[in-house]
Amino acid sequence: MSKPTAPHIEPYTGPAGGWGSAKSVSEITLRERLPFQGPRVLATQNKPEGFMCVSCAWAKPAKAHPLEFCENGAKATAWEITSKRASPAFFAKHPLGELEQWEDHDLEEQGRLTHPMRWDAASDKYVPVPWREAFDEIGRELRALDPRQVDFYTSGRASLETSYMYQLFARMYGSNNMPDSSNMCHESSSVALPESIGAAVGTAILSDFENTDCIFYIGQNVGTSSPRLLHDLQDAVDRGVKIVTFNLLRERGLERFINPQSPVQMVTGKETRISSQYYQVNNGGDIAALFGVCKALIEADDALKASGSTQVAGDDGLPRDPENAAMFAFAASIASADKKHVLDHDFIKEHTAGFEEFAQAARTHRWEDLERVSGLNREQMMEAAATYARSDAVLTIYGMGLTQHLMGVQNVHMVCNLALLRGNIGKPGANICAVRGHSNVQGQRTVGITEKPGLVPLDKLSELYGFVPPDWTGRSTVETCEAIISGESRGFISLGGNFLKAVPETGAMEEGWRKLRLTVQIATKLNRSHVLHGQIAYLLPCLGRIELDQQASGPQSVSIESSIAHFHGSRGKTRPASPELLSEPAIVAGIAKATLGDTKVPWDAWVGNYAEVRDAIERTYPETFKDFNKRLFKPGGFARPLPARERKWVTRSGKANFITPEKLFPELSTAQSIDVLHLATLRSNDQFNTTIYGYSDRFRGVNGTRKIVFLNPVDIERLGFTDGDSVDIVTAIDEATERRVTGMKIVAYQIPKGCCGSYFPETNPLFPTAHHDPKSKTPSYKLLPVRLRQSSPAA
Ligand SMILES: Nc1nc2c(c(=O)[nH]1)N[C@H]1C(S)=C(S)[C@@H](COP(=O)(O)OP(=O)(O)OC[C@H]3O[C@@H](n4cnc5c(=O)[nH]c(N)nc54)[C@H](O)[C@@H]3O)O[C@H]1N2
Ligand SMILES: Nc1nc2c(c(=O)[nH]1)N[C@H]1C(S)=C(S)[C@@H](COP(=O)(O)OP(=O)(O)OC[C@H]3O[C@@H](n4cnc5c(=O)[nH]c(N)nc54)[C@H](O)[C@@H]3O)O[C@H]1N2
Ligand SMILES: [Mo]
């Protein structure tokens, strides 16, 4: 087992990328014992005929760089093609009671799973089982359960083909309980964007980066979570594009970058400055901050309008409203060429609804309140507004800093409101880019992974496959958690992921999990959701996307959808980790056949040739997937139709809607007390979600440990602690149940006062399941009221 080195915390002075990145890649290729194979495989990553990276969902350009990968993509690849194996010999040595004590890193670090395994109660071990037997027993068990008692989870990596087959199987079985990782991630976008602009996903595409004048970059950590996007930002900055960032922290990737694939930059050490304006907002302060920007724009526009009636000429000959000289001067400095307006009134009139109500709300909010809640001052908000107004085309990019909030949906509405003020949707260079997480999380929803039957063409499925799909609303992730805790859920099937670590309330969840009748895990690597298990438990190992997938008709390709709504084929070439592995489509089909018996679905033919699954997807969604097989390997991918890009608003009003957030900040059911801090949970640069590659968060200067809490030095002193103290974090809402994580080291950090930060998934025991956005049900992972307590010496 690899152990973390001694904790070592020291500010990192280097840029994102650069030699630090190159070193980190070579370390992991050596550690996973891949010195020769690694580089060869990486060369085909994100290339038109190669495999699509298994890390994030960022766009794959038509003209790929010779090395179209990043530090974290390289780590994800090395982690998947590792030469290490968690074989039956490993499981024979370690009972699950023992493995429960292991760290996440150590479980996955055992390497790839090699054989289908069944939990043996007598020895408390996973023992090998033939595939046939596994499918038969799972089928028997599922038939004995009420479909409403079974949950079918999907983590965002599985391909479009697998996902389509999986949702079809769940529906034919009779369940819409399809929680997915998206429920914890961009669900706030999936709810808010259709309401605001009638788009199910972000509207930006790669060419917008070439046409934009300004990028508003909100709550997304590009240097760690989607480093290839840094190349697009770098190109934009080189063209003179302004980047205006709103983030809780000063993230290095948003400050400066050296492209590790640019020999000139690497040798000369010349950095690109990324953000031109950087605003550190309070946790959950974005509605207030964006309201401030909108207020400045709207009041400037008002001032110009008012000057029409009460104008006096200034020294420059321009009209003046003497009542409001300062605002007028600001307005004049940012106005259109004719000095008549700041907002795009033609666009607002023709394309939007709800403007007056929104504008009135912006005028009514007082600057003092906007300043207090956002943590920014009025000048900063006006400065951001000025940059916004001086740009013809503004692109807005955002991530989890906006979506994982009690007001996540309203955060996204606010992004749209700002965009609509100047027609910044549906013209080149101006759109909304929701940076997605898992490499196919967006695509899974496109082919039917959802608990909401209204989002799926049920009539089509019924017509094609001759069954009556369930029409009730199924459980999303937090509802599945509640059903597992209450004992209502009896069976849990998992297509990838690590549900038990990723969800809220992990303490109560672990207890409920053990009481499940059936747990089935389709996975590549061992994690905590496998070592804890139900009464009947299977661990079914599958091929990864990088591996050669050989079926009856020959080697197979799969497909995914990127963050910019382009579909791409992906072909794996490396030798499978074990000859026993089955592909995900083959496992889904195996379970489906054993559960459902004879159906109209040609499961075997589909497994033999995935092109036939793609034909079925095209029959189900003819517009989106027109000529799917023909276009599979189109360089740059093929685009999904996005009406909002064409300014066609598929909303109830037929217009793009200004939707006014009810409040600036959520009401928290916590006693207002000065020792309460607002916790945001963060990813380190050395993890992919619950997969912990190692113990170094290079950009934030944290090494050798993940058990830390970032705190403002003023708060450290105010609360009577010292930098380096060991503390427990205790949840400060719903305190009838104590939720606590112990032994966290205080790290003095540049984080706004009253806020604190700590890593996911270590902090997940702190989150009550009910602490989520009421509409999207996305857990509020970026805002939880907590207190710190001195750790007892035993901790
Ligand atoms: N290497 C790596 N890549 C990944 C992942 C990974 O774990 N590791 N995970 C993948 C997945 S599934 C996802 S969803 C994405 C996640 O990628 P991101 O969307 O970048 O999510 P996070 O890293 O959780 O945090 C985002 C940022 O929000 C900021 N923030 C926190 N609270 C607030 C707030 O209230 N307001 C504002 N404005 N900012 C705030 C944080 O400082 C942080 O910089 O990345 C994907 N890519
Ligand atoms: N506190 C807090 N909690 C969070 C978040 C947060 O920011 N803060 N972020 C949330 C977000 S955005 C997300 S997306 C979720 C992530 O939640 P999940 O998607 O459930 O978790 P992952 O860690 O991505 O899953 C890792 C596991 O996936 C399996 N796996 C990897 N590749 C494959 C494959 O090709 N096929 C199959 N079948 N299995 C594979 C491996 O066994 C690995 O152990 O976590 C959420 N939880
Ligand atoms: Mo995610």
PDB file of N, CA, C and O in Angstrom, residues 17 41 75 175 223 243 307 356 358 366 460 511 513 599 649 675 700 746:
ATOM      1  N   GLY A  17      -0.051  23.854 -15.445  1.00  0.00           N
ATOM      2  CA  GLY A  17       0.688  23.280 -16.569  1.00  0.00           C
ATOM      3  C   GLY A  17       2.185  23.295 -16.259  1.00  0.00           C
ATOM      4  O   GLY A  17       2.596  23.025 -15.141  1.00  0.00           O
ATOM      5  N   VAL A  41      -0.005   4.923 -25.892  1.00  0.00           N
ATOM      6  CA  VAL A  41      -1.456   4.992 -25.772  1.00  0.00           C
ATOM      7  C   VAL A  41      -1.914   6.455 -25.759  1.00  0.00           C
ATOM      8  O   VAL A  41      -2.882   6.826 -26.423  1.00  0.00           O
ATOM      9  N   LYS A  75      -3.251  11.056 -16.354  1.00  0.00           N
ATOM     10  CA  LYS A  75      -3.365  10.275 -15.113  1.00  0.00           C
ATOM     11  C   LYS A  75      -4.512   9.273 -15.207  1.00  0.00           C
ATOM     12  O   LYS A  75      -4.385   8.127 -14.797  1.00  0.00           O
ATOM     13  N   SER A 175     -38.900  -0.102 -13.902  1.00  0.00           N
ATOM     14  CA  SER A 175     -38.457   0.926 -12.963  1.00  0.00           C
ATOM     15  C   SER A 175     -37.969   2.189 -13.666  1.00  0.00           C
ATOM     16  O   SER A 175     -37.259   2.111 -14.676  1.00  0.00           O
ATOM     17  N   GLY A 223      -7.882  24.471 -14.212  1.00  0.00           N
ATOM     18  CA  GLY A 223      -6.546  23.869 -14.171  1.00  0.00           C
ATOM     19  C   GLY A 223      -6.560  22.437 -13.681  1.00  0.00           C
ATOM     20  O   GLY A 223      -5.708  21.631 -14.054  1.00  0.00           O
ATOM     21  N   ILE A 243     -10.792  37.947 -19.598  1.00  0.00           N
ATOM     22  CA  ILE A 243     -11.433  36.885 -18.815  1.00  0.00           C
ATOM     23  C   ILE A 243     -11.745  37.427 -17.427  1.00  0.00           C
ATOM     24  O   ILE A 243     -10.855  37.893 -16.713  1.00  0.00           O
ATOM     25  N   SER A 307     -31.780  60.718 -19.405  1.00  0.00           N
ATOM     26  CA  SER A 307     -31.140  61.922 -19.922  1.00  0.00           C
ATOM     27  C   SER A 307     -31.882  62.463 -21.135  1.00  0.00           C
ATOM     28  O   SER A 307     -31.805  63.632 -21.442  1.00  0.00           O
ATOM     29  N   GLU A 356     -38.955  43.352 -17.349  1.00  0.00           N
ATOM     30  CA  GLU A 356     -39.294  44.457 -16.432  1.00  0.00           C
ATOM     31  C   GLU A 356     -39.205  44.022 -14.975  1.00  0.00           C
ATOM     32  O   GLU A 356     -38.654  44.735 -14.136  1.00  0.00           O
ATOM     33  N   PHE A 358     -37.451  41.625 -13.722  1.00  0.00           N
ATOM     34  CA  PHE A 358     -36.051  41.419 -13.352  1.00  0.00           C
ATOM     35  C   PHE A 358     -35.335  42.754 -13.137  1.00  0.00           C
ATOM     36  O   PHE A 358     -34.622  42.960 -12.159  1.00  0.00           O
ATOM     37  N   ARG A 366     -30.259  46.795  -2.724  1.00  0.00           N
ATOM     38  CA  ARG A 366     -29.361  47.888  -2.322  1.00  0.00           C
ATOM     39  C   ARG A 366     -27.907  47.443  -2.448  1.00  0.00           C
ATOM     40  O   ARG A 366     -27.577  46.288  -2.159  1.00  0.00           O
ATOM     41  N   LYS A 460     -42.150   6.054 -28.258  1.00  0.00           N
ATOM     42  CA  LYS A 460     -41.209   5.481 -29.225  1.00  0.00           C
ATOM     43  C   LYS A 460     -40.665   4.140 -28.697  1.00  0.00           C
ATOM     44  O   LYS A 460     -40.607   3.154 -29.413  1.00  0.00           O
ATOM     45  N   GLU A 511     -25.098   2.219   6.715  1.00  0.00           N
ATOM     46  CA  GLU A 511     -25.949   1.296   7.471  1.00  0.00           C
ATOM     47  C   GLU A 511     -27.054   0.742   6.575  1.00  0.00           C
ATOM     48  O   GLU A 511     -27.339  -0.454   6.572  1.00  0.00           O
ATOM     49  N   TRP A 513     -27.116   0.578   3.346  1.00  0.00           N
ATOM     50  CA  TRP A 513     -26.493  -0.192   2.241  1.00  0.00           C
ATOM     51  C   TRP A 513     -26.363  -1.675   2.613  1.00  0.00           C
ATOM     52  O   TRP A 513     -26.646  -2.566   1.841  1.00  0.00           O
ATOM     53  N   THR A 599     -37.755 -11.073 -25.179  1.00  0.00           N
ATOM     54  CA  THR A 599     -38.340  -9.755 -25.458  1.00  0.00           C
ATOM     55  C   THR A 599     -38.120  -9.448 -26.938  1.00  0.00           C
ATOM     56  O   THR A 599     -37.439 -10.211 -27.635  1.00  0.00           O
ATOM     57  N   TRP A 649     -36.495  29.644 -29.136  1.00  0.00           N
ATOM     58  CA  TRP A 649     -36.619  29.402 -27.690  1.00  0.00           C
ATOM     59  C   TRP A 649     -37.708  28.378 -27.430  1.00  0.00           C
ATOM     60  O   TRP A 649     -38.881  28.684 -27.534  1.00  0.00           O
ATOM     61  N   ASP A 675     -19.696  31.560  15.215  1.00  0.00           N
ATOM     62  CA  ASP A 675     -18.712  30.512  14.945  1.00  0.00           C
ATOM     63  C   ASP A 675     -19.134  29.599  13.790  1.00  0.00           C
ATOM     64  O   ASP A 675     -18.485  28.593  13.518  1.00  0.00           O
ATOM     65  N   ARG A 700      -2.544  24.106  -4.899  1.00  0.00           N
ATOM     66  CA  ARG A 700      -2.931  24.753  -3.645  1.00  0.00           C
ATOM     67  C   ARG A 700      -1.865  24.528  -2.568  1.00  0.00           C
ATOM     68  O   ARG A 700      -2.052  24.889  -1.408  1.00  0.00           O
ATOM     69  N   ILE A 746      -5.934  22.561  10.164  1.00  0.00           N
ATOM     70  CA  ILE A 746      -6.243  23.916   9.682  1.00  0.00           C
ATOM     71  C   ILE A 746      -5.105  24.433   8.802  1.00  0.00           C
ATOM     72  O   ILE A 746      -3.935  24.375   9.189  1.00  0.00           O
TER      73      ILE A 746
END
